[in-house]
């Protein structure tokens, strides 16, 4: 079974939702038969790469709330994150463009290191002091920590076209699926779960999607099984 997760590194509920989903997945009996794929979604796609500002400033301008309201929201998010065992800096974080991080996540997917990298991106953005915005070498360091090659990561960052089409394709697909916010979880292209739901909701969704997978129908030509290889060796035609 495949689970696709549309998310953005700048999204705190994606950070919390990933932890809740993984709690459910860890307890799922068929855990080893579930493939998780992270898909790109930008909350602020029109922001220039060099346009970086404090999170509180961004919240007040984008949503028209007061600084006190914005800070109260951050404190609440910190509490929610702590309940999932996640560190969360409620003050002095910044906000910026995440397109390059999504491009690196597609490189990581190609190299089998996507889950490692997105976890490091989340931790760096929400829990660590050093910014992930506007600092290519910071992104390279995180890519290397996830198991990627430094020169390859630098090459992706230096080429604006590298994996750009993959990011845009994910975003178009999200729109086609009706996802206008993240996190957005799609299970076997059959069930969708929107938002950072409790682990119990994810557990129920996993069980339901697994139980309703179509059974395999074996087609034969009426003459019995054809020759094949199995654990005990290969069938050898006899004259």
CSV table of N, CA, C and O in Angstrom, one decimal, residues 54-113:
chain,number,residue,atom,x,y,z
A,54,UNK,N,10.4,37.4,9.9
A,54,UNK,CA,10.0,36.7,11.1
A,54,UNK,C,8.7,36.1,10.9
A,54,UNK,O,7.8,36.7,10.3
A,55,UNK,N,8.4,34.9,11.5
A,55,UNK,CA,7.2,34.2,11.4
A,55,UNK,C,6.0,35.1,11.9
A,55,UNK,O,5.0,35.2,11.3
A,56,UNK,N,6.3,35.8,13.1
A,56,UNK,CA,5.2,36.6,13.7
A,56,UNK,C,4.8,37.7,12.7
A,56,UNK,O,3.7,38.0,12.5
A,57,UNK,N,5.8,38.3,12.1
A,57,UNK,CA,5.5,39.4,11.1
A,57,UNK,C,4.7,38.8,9.9
A,57,UNK,O,3.7,39.5,9.5
A,58,UNK,N,5.1,37.7,9.4
A,58,UNK,CA,4.4,37.1,8.3
A,58,UNK,C,2.9,36.8,8.7
A,58,UNK,O,2.0,37.1,8.0
A,59,UNK,N,2.7,36.3,9.9
A,59,UNK,CA,1.3,35.9,10.4
A,59,UNK,C,0.5,37.2,10.5
A,59,UNK,O,-0.7,37.2,10.1
A,60,UNK,N,1.0,38.3,11.0
A,60,UNK,CA,0.2,39.5,11.2
A,60,UNK,C,-0.1,40.1,9.9
A,60,UNK,O,-1.3,40.6,9.7
A,61,UNK,N,0.8,40.0,8.9
A,61,UNK,CA,0.5,40.6,7.6
A,61,UNK,C,-0.5,39.7,6.8
A,61,UNK,O,-1.4,40.2,6.1
A,62,UNK,N,-0.3,38.4,6.8
A,62,UNK,CA,-1.0,37.5,6.0
A,62,UNK,C,-2.4,37.3,6.5
A,62,UNK,O,-3.4,37.2,5.7
A,63,UNK,N,-2.6,37.2,7.8
A,63,UNK,CA,-3.9,36.9,8.4
A,63,UNK,C,-4.5,38.1,9.2
A,63,UNK,O,-5.6,37.9,9.7
A,64,UNK,N,-3.9,39.2,9.2
A,64,UNK,CA,-4.5,40.4,9.9
A,64,UNK,C,-4.6,40.2,11.4
A,64,UNK,O,-5.5,40.9,12.0
A,65,UNK,N,-3.9,39.4,12.0
A,65,UNK,CA,-4.0,39.2,13.4
A,65,UNK,C,-2.9,40.1,14.1
A,65,UNK,O,-2.0,40.6,13.5
A,66,UNK,N,-3.1,40.3,15.4
A,66,UNK,CA,-2.2,41.1,16.2
A,66,UNK,C,-1.0,40.3,16.5
A,66,UNK,O,-1.0,39.0,16.4
A,67,UNK,N,0.1,40.9,16.9
A,67,UNK,CA,1.3,40.2,17.3
A,67,UNK,C,1.0,39.3,18.5
A,67,UNK,O,1.5,38.2,18.6
A,68,UNK,N,0.2,39.7,19.4
A,68,UNK,CA,-0.2,38.9,20.6
A,68,UNK,C,-0.9,37.7,20.2
A,68,UNK,O,-0.7,36.6,20.7
A,69,UNK,N,-1.8,37.8,19.2
A,69,UNK,CA,-2.6,36.6,18.7
A,69,UNK,C,-1.6,35.7,18.0
A,69,UNK,O,-1.7,34.4,18.1
A,70,UNK,N,-0.7,36.2,17.2
A,70,UNK,CA,0.2,35.4,16.4
A,70,UNK,C,1.1,34.6,17.4
A,70,UNK,O,1.4,33.4,17.2
A,71,UNK,N,1.6,35.3,18.5
A,71,UNK,CA,2.5,34.7,19.4
A,71,UNK,C,1.7,33.6,20.2
A,71,UNK,O,2.2,32.5,20.5
A,72,UNK,N,0.4,33.9,20.5
A,72,UNK,CA,-0.4,32.9,21.2
A,72,UNK,C,-0.5,31.6,20.4
A,72,UNK,O,-0.5,30.5,20.9
A,73,UNK,N,-0.7,31.8,19.1
A,73,UNK,CA,-0.8,30.7,18.2
A,73,UNK,C,0.5,29.9,18.1
A,73,UNK,O,0.4,28.6,18.1
A,74,UNK,N,1.6,30.5,18.2
A,74,UNK,CA,2.9,29.8,18.2
A,74,UNK,C,3.1,29.0,19.5
A,74,UNK,O,3.6,27.9,19.5
A,75,UNK,N,2.6,29.6,20.6
A,75,UNK,CA,2.7,28.9,21.9
A,75,UNK,C,1.8,27.7,21.9
A,75,UNK,O,2.2,26.6,22.4
A,76,UNK,N,0.7,27.8,21.3
A,76,UNK,CA,-0.2,26.6,21.2
A,76,UNK,C,0.4,25.5,20.3
A,76,UNK,O,0.4,24.3,20.6
A,77,UNK,N,1.0,25.9,19.2
A,77,UNK,CA,1.7,25.0,18.3
A,77,UNK,C,2.9,24.3,19.1
A,77,UNK,O,3.1,23.1,18.9
A,78,UNK,N,3.6,25.1,19.9
A,78,UNK,CA,4.6,24.5,20.7
A,78,UNK,C,4.1,23.4,21.6
A,78,UNK,O,4.8,22.4,21.8
A,79,UNK,N,3.0,23.7,22.2
A,79,UNK,CA,2.3,22.7,23.1
A,79,UNK,C,1.9,21.4,22.4
A,79,UNK,O,2.1,20.3,22.8
A,80,UNK,N,1.3,21.6,21.2
A,80,UNK,CA,0.9,20.5,20.4
A,80,UNK,C,2.1,19.7,19.9
A,80,UNK,O,2.1,18.4,19.9
A,81,UNK,N,3.2,20.3,19.6
A,81,UNK,CA,4.4,19.6,19.1
A,81,UNK,C,5.0,18.9,20.3
A,81,UNK,O,5.4,17.7,20.1
A,82,UNK,N,5.1,19.5,21.5
A,82,UNK,CA,5.7,18.8,22.6
A,82,UNK,C,4.9,17.6,23.0
A,82,UNK,O,5.5,16.6,23.4
A,83,UNK,N,3.6,17.6,22.8
A,83,UNK,CA,2.8,16.4,23.1
A,83,UNK,C,3.2,15.2,22.2
A,83,UNK,O,2.9,14.0,22.5
A,84,UNK,N,3.8,15.5,21.0
A,84,UNK,CA,4.2,14.4,20.1
A,84,UNK,C,5.7,14.2,20.2
A,84,UNK,O,6.3,13.5,19.4
A,85,UNK,N,6.3,14.8,21.3
A,85,UNK,CA,7.8,14.6,21.5
A,85,UNK,C,8.6,15.4,20.6
A,85,UNK,O,9.8,15.0,20.4
A,86,UNK,N,8.1,16.5,20.0
A,86,UNK,CA,8.8,17.3,19.1
A,86,UNK,C,9.3,18.6,19.7
A,86,UNK,O,8.5,19.2,20.5
A,87,UNK,N,10.5,19.0,19.4
A,87,UNK,CA,11.0,20.3,19.8
A,87,UNK,C,10.4,21.4,18.9
A,87,UNK,O,10.2,21.2,17.7
A,88,UNK,N,10.1,22.6,19.5
A,88,UNK,CA,9.5,23.6,18.7
A,88,UNK,C,9.8,25.0,19.3
A,88,UNK,O,9.5,25.3,20.5
A,89,UNK,N,10.5,25.8,18.5
A,89,UNK,CA,10.9,27.2,19.0
A,89,UNK,C,9.7,28.1,18.7
A,89,UNK,O,9.3,28.3,17.6
A,90,UNK,N,9.1,28.6,19.8
A,90,UNK,CA,7.9,29.4,19.6
A,90,UNK,C,8.3,30.9,19.4
A,90,UNK,O,7.4,31.7,19.1
A,91,UNK,N,9.6,31.2,19.4
A,91,UNK,CA,10.0,32.6,19.2
A,91,UNK,C,11.2,32.7,18.3
A,91,UNK,O,12.0,31.7,18.2
A,92,UNK,N,11.3,33.8,17.5
A,92,UNK,CA,12.4,34.1,16.7
A,92,UNK,C,12.7,33.1,15.6
A,92,UNK,O,13.8,33.0,15.1
A,93,UNK,N,11.6,32.4,15.1
A,93,UNK,CA,11.8,31.7,13.9
A,93,UNK,C,11.5,32.6,12.7
A,93,UNK,O,10.9,33.7,12.8
A,94,UNK,N,12.0,32.2,11.5
A,94,UNK,CA,11.7,33.0,10.3
A,94,UNK,C,11.0,32.2,9.3
A,94,UNK,O,10.8,31.0,9.4
A,95,UNK,N,10.6,32.9,8.2
A,95,UNK,CA,9.7,32.3,7.2
A,95,UNK,C,10.3,32.7,5.8
A,95,UNK,O,10.7,33.9,5.6
A,96,UNK,N,10.2,31.8,4.9
A,96,UNK,CA,10.7,32.1,3.5
A,96,UNK,C,10.3,31.2,2.5
A,96,UNK,O,9.4,30.3,2.7
A,97,UNK,N,10.9,31.2,1.3
A,97,UNK,CA,10.5,30.4,0.2
A,97,UNK,C,11.1,29.0,0.4
A,97,UNK,O,12.2,28.8,0.8
A,98,UNK,N,10.3,27.9,0.1
A,98,UNK,CA,10.7,26.5,0.3
A,98,UNK,C,10.9,25.8,-0.9
A,98,UNK,O,11.1,24.5,-0.9
A,99,UNK,N,10.9,26.4,-2.1
A,99,UNK,CA,11.0,25.7,-3.4
A,99,UNK,C,12.3,24.9,-3.5
A,99,UNK,O,12.3,23.8,-3.9
A,100,UNK,N,13.4,25.5,-3.1
A,100,UNK,CA,14.7,24.7,-3.2
A,100,UNK,C,14.7,23.5,-2.3
A,100,UNK,O,15.3,22.5,-2.6
A,101,UNK,N,14.1,23.6,-1.1
A,101,UNK,CA,14.0,22.4,-0.3
A,101,UNK,C,13.1,21.3,-0.9
A,101,UNK,O,13.5,20.1,-0.8
A,102,UNK,N,12.1,21.7,-1.6
A,102,UNK,CA,11.3,20.7,-2.3
A,102,UNK,C,12.0,20.1,-3.4
A,102,UNK,O,11.9,18.9,-3.7
A,103,UNK,N,12.9,20.9,-4.1
A,103,UNK,CA,13.7,20.3,-5.2
A,103,UNK,C,14.7,19.3,-4.6
A,103,UNK,O,14.9,18.2,-5.2
A,104,UNK,N,15.3,19.6,-3.5
A,104,UNK,CA,16.2,18.7,-2.9
A,104,UNK,C,15.5,17.4,-2.4
A,104,UNK,O,16.0,16.3,-2.4
A,105,UNK,N,14.2,17.6,-2.0
A,105,UNK,CA,13.5,16.4,-1.5
A,105,UNK,C,13.2,15.4,-2.7
A,105,UNK,O,13.1,14.2,-2.5
A,106,UNK,N,13.1,16.0,-3.9
A,106,UNK,CA,12.9,15.1,-5.1
A,106,UNK,C,14.2,14.4,-5.4
A,106,UNK,O,14.2,13.2,-5.8
A,107,UNK,N,15.4,15.1,-5.2
A,107,UNK,CA,16.6,14.4,-5.4
A,107,UNK,C,16.7,13.3,-4.3
A,107,UNK,O,17.2,12.2,-4.6
A,108,UNK,N,16.4,13.6,-3.1
A,108,UNK,CA,16.4,12.6,-2.0
A,108,UNK,C,15.5,11.4,-2.3
A,108,UNK,O,15.9,10.3,-2.0
A,109,UNK,N,14.4,11.7,-2.9
A,109,UNK,CA,13.5,10.6,-3.3
A,109,UNK,C,14.2,9.7,-4.3
A,109,UNK,O,14.1,8.4,-4.2
A,110,UNK,N,14.9,10.3,-5.3
A,110,UNK,CA,15.6,9.5,-6.3
A,110,UNK,C,16.7,8.7,-5.7
A,110,UNK,O,17.1,7.6,-6.3
A,111,UNK,N,17.2,9.1,-4.6
A,111,UNK,CA,18.3,8.4,-3.9
A,111,UNK,C,17.9,7.6,-2.7
A,111,UNK,O,18.7,7.0,-2.0
A,112,UNK,N,16.6,7.5,-2.5
A,112,UNK,CA,16.1,6.7,-1.4
A,112,UNK,C,16.3,7.2,0.0
A,112,UNK,O,16.3,6.5,0.9
A,113,UNK,N,16.4,8.6,0.1
A,113,UNK,CA,16.7,9.2,1.3
A,113,UNK,C,15.6,10.3,1.6
A,113,UNK,O,15.9,11.2,2.4
